[in-house]
PDB file of C-alpha atoms in Angstrom:
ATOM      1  CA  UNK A   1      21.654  19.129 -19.378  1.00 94.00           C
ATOM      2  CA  UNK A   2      18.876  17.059 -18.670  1.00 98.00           C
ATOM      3  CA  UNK A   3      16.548  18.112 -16.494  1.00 98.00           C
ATOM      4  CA  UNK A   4      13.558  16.346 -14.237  1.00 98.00           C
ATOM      5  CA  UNK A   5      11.026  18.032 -11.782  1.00 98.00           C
ATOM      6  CA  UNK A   6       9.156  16.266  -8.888  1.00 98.00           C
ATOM      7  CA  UNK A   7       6.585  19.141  -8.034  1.00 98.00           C
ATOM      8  CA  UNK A   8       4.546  19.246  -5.365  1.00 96.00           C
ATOM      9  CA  UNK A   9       1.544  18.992  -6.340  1.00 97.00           C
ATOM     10  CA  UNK A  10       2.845  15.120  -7.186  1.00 96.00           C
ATOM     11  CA  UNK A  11       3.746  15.600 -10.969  1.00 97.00           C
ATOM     12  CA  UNK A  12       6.814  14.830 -12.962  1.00 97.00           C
ATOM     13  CA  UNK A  13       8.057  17.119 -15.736  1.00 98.00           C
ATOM     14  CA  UNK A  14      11.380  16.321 -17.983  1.00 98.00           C
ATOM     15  CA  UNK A  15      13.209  18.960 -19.965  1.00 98.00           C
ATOM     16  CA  UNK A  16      16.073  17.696 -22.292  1.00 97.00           C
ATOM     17  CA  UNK A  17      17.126  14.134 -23.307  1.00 97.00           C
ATOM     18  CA  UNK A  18      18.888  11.886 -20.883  1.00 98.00           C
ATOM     19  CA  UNK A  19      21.591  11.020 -22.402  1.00 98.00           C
ATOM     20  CA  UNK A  20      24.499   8.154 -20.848  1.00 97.00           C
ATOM     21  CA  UNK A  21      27.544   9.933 -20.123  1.00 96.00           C
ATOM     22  CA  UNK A  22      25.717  13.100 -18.957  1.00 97.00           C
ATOM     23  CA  UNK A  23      24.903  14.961 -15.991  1.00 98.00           C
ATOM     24  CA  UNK A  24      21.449  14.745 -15.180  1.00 98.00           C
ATOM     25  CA  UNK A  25      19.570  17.578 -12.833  1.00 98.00           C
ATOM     26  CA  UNK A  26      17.011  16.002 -10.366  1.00 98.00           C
ATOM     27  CA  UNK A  27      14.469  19.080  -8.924  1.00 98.00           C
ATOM     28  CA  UNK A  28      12.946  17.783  -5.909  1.00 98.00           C
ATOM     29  CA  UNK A  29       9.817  20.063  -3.790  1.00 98.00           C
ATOM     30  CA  UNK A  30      10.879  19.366  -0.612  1.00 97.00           C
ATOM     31  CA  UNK A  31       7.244  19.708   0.719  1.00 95.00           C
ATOM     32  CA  UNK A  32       6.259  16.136  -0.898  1.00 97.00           C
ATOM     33  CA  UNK A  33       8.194  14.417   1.892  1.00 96.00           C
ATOM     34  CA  UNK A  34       7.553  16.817   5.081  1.00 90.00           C
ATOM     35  CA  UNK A  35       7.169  14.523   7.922  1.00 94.00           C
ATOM     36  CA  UNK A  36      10.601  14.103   9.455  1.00 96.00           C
ATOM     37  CA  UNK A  37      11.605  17.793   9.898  1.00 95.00           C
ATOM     38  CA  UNK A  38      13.583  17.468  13.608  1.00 96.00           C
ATOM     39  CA  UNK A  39      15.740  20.212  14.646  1.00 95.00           C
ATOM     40  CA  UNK A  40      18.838  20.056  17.040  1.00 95.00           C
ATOM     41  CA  UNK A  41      20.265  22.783  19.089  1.00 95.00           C
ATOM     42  CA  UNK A  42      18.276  25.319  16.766  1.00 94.00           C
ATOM     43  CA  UNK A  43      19.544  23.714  13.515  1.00 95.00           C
ATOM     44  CA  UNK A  44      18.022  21.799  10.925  1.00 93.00           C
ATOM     45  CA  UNK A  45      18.312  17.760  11.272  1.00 96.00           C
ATOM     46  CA  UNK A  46      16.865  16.087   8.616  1.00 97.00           C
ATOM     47  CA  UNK A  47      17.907  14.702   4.770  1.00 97.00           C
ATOM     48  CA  UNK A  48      15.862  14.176   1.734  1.00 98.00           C
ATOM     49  CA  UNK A  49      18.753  11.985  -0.273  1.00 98.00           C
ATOM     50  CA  UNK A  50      17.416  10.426  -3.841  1.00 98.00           C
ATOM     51  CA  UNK A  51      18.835   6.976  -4.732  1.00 98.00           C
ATOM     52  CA  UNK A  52      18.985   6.254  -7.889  1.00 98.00           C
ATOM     53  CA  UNK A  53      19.946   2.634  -9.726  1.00 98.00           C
ATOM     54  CA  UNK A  54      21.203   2.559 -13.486  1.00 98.00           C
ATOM     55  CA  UNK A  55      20.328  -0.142 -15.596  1.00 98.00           C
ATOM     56  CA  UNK A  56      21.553  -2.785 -16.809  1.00 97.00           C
ATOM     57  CA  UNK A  57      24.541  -2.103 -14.977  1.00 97.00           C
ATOM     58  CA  UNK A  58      22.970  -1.983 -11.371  1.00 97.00           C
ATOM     59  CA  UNK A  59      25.597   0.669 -10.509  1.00 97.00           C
ATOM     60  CA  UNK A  60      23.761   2.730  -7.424  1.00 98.00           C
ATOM     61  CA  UNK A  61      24.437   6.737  -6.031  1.00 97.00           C
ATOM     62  CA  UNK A  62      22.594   8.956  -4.053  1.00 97.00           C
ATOM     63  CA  UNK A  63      22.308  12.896  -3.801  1.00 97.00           C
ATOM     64  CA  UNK A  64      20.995  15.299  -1.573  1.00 98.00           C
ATOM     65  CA  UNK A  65      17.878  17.016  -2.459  1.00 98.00           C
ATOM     66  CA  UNK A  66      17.548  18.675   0.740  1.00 97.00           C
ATOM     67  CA  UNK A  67      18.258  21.693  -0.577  1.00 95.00           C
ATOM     68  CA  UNK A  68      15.884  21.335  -3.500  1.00 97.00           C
ATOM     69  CA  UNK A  69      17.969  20.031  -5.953  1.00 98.00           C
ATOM     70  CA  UNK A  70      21.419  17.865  -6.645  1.00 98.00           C
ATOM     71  CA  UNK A  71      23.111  16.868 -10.382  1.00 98.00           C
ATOM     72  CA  UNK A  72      24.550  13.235 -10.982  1.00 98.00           C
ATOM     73  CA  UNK A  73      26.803  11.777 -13.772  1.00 97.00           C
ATOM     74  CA  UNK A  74      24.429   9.403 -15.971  1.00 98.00           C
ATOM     75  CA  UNK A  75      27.418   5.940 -16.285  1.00 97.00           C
ATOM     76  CA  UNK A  76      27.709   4.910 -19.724  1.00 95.00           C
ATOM     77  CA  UNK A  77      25.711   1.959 -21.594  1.00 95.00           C
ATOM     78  CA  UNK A  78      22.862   3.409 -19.254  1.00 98.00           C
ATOM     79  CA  UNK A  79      19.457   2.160 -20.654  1.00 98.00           C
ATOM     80  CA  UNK A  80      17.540   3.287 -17.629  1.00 98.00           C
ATOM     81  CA  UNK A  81      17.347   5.128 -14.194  1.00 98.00           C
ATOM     82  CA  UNK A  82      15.337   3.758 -11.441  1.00 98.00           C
ATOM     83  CA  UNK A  83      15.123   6.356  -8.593  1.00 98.00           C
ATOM     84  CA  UNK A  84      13.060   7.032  -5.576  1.00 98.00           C
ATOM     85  CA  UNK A  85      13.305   9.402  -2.106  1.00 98.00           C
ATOM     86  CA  UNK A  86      14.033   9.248   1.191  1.00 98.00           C
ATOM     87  CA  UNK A  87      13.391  11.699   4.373  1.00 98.00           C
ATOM     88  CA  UNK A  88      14.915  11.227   7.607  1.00 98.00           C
ATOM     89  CA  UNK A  89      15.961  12.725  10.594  1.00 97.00           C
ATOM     90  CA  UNK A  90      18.032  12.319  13.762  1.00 95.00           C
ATOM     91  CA  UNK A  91      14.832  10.920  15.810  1.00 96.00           C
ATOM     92  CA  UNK A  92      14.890   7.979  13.768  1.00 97.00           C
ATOM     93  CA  UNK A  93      11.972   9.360  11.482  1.00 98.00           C
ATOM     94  CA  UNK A  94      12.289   7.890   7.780  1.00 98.00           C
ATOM     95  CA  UNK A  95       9.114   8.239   4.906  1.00 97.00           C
ATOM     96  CA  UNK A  96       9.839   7.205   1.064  1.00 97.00           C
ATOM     97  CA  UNK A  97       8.669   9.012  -2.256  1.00 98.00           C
ATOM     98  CA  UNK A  98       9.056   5.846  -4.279  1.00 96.00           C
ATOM     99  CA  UNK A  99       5.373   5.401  -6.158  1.00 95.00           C
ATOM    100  CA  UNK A 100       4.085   3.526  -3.791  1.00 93.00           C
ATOM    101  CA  UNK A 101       7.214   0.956  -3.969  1.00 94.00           C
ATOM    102  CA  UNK A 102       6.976   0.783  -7.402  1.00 97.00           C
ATOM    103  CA  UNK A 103       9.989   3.554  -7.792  1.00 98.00           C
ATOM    104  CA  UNK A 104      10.530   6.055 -10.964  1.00 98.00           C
ATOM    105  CA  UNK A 105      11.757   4.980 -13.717  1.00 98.00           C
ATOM    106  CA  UNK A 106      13.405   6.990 -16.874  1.00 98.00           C
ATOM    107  CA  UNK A 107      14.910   6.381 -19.978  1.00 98.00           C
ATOM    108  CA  UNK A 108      17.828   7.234 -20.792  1.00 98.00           C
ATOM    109  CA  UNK A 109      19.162   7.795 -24.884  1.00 96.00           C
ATOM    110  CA  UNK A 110      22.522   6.738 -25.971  1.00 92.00           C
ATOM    111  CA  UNK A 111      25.747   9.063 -25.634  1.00 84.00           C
ATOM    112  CA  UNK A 112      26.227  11.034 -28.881  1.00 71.00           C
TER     113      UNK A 112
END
């Protein structure tokens, strides 16, 4: 399984091909996104999700990354992933990990 690292020390590492068909492991440091960290009644209220867009089919999901980390299935006749981040919280709070708008973008091999 494919494997890629957001670190936070704002790097990006890849270990394995990304290959259609596959799962794919996204490892996000929850610290690059720390702004919206409410509580409620004691408990934690807040989301990091990652969306992520697969190309050239324009088929969309989204994971939780909250906890550091979340797997998706790669959709066959992917080319490429676009991805980026989101944190929010019950206040209303929302900040974005996206490259400055310009989103992350990886390739992805054939099946096989």
């Amino acid at each position: 399984m494919a494997t890629v690292s957001f670190s936070s020390d704002w790097s990006q590492q890849q270990s394995g091909d990304i290959r259609a068909g596959e799962t794919l492991r996204i490892e996000y440091a929850t610290d690059r996104l720390c702004q919206c960290r409410a509580t409620r009644y004691g408990q934690k209220a807040w989301s990091i999700r990652v969306n992520l867009k697969f190309h050239p089919s324009g088929q969309e999901q989204a994971g939780d990354v909250s906890s550091g980390n979340c797997e998706v299935n790669v959709p066959a006749n992917t080319s490429r992933i676009e991805l980026w981040f989101n944190n929010t919280d019950h206040t209303g709070c929302s900040t974005w990990d996206s490259r400055y708008g310009q989103n992350y973008w990886l390739d992805v091999k054939a099946a096989g």
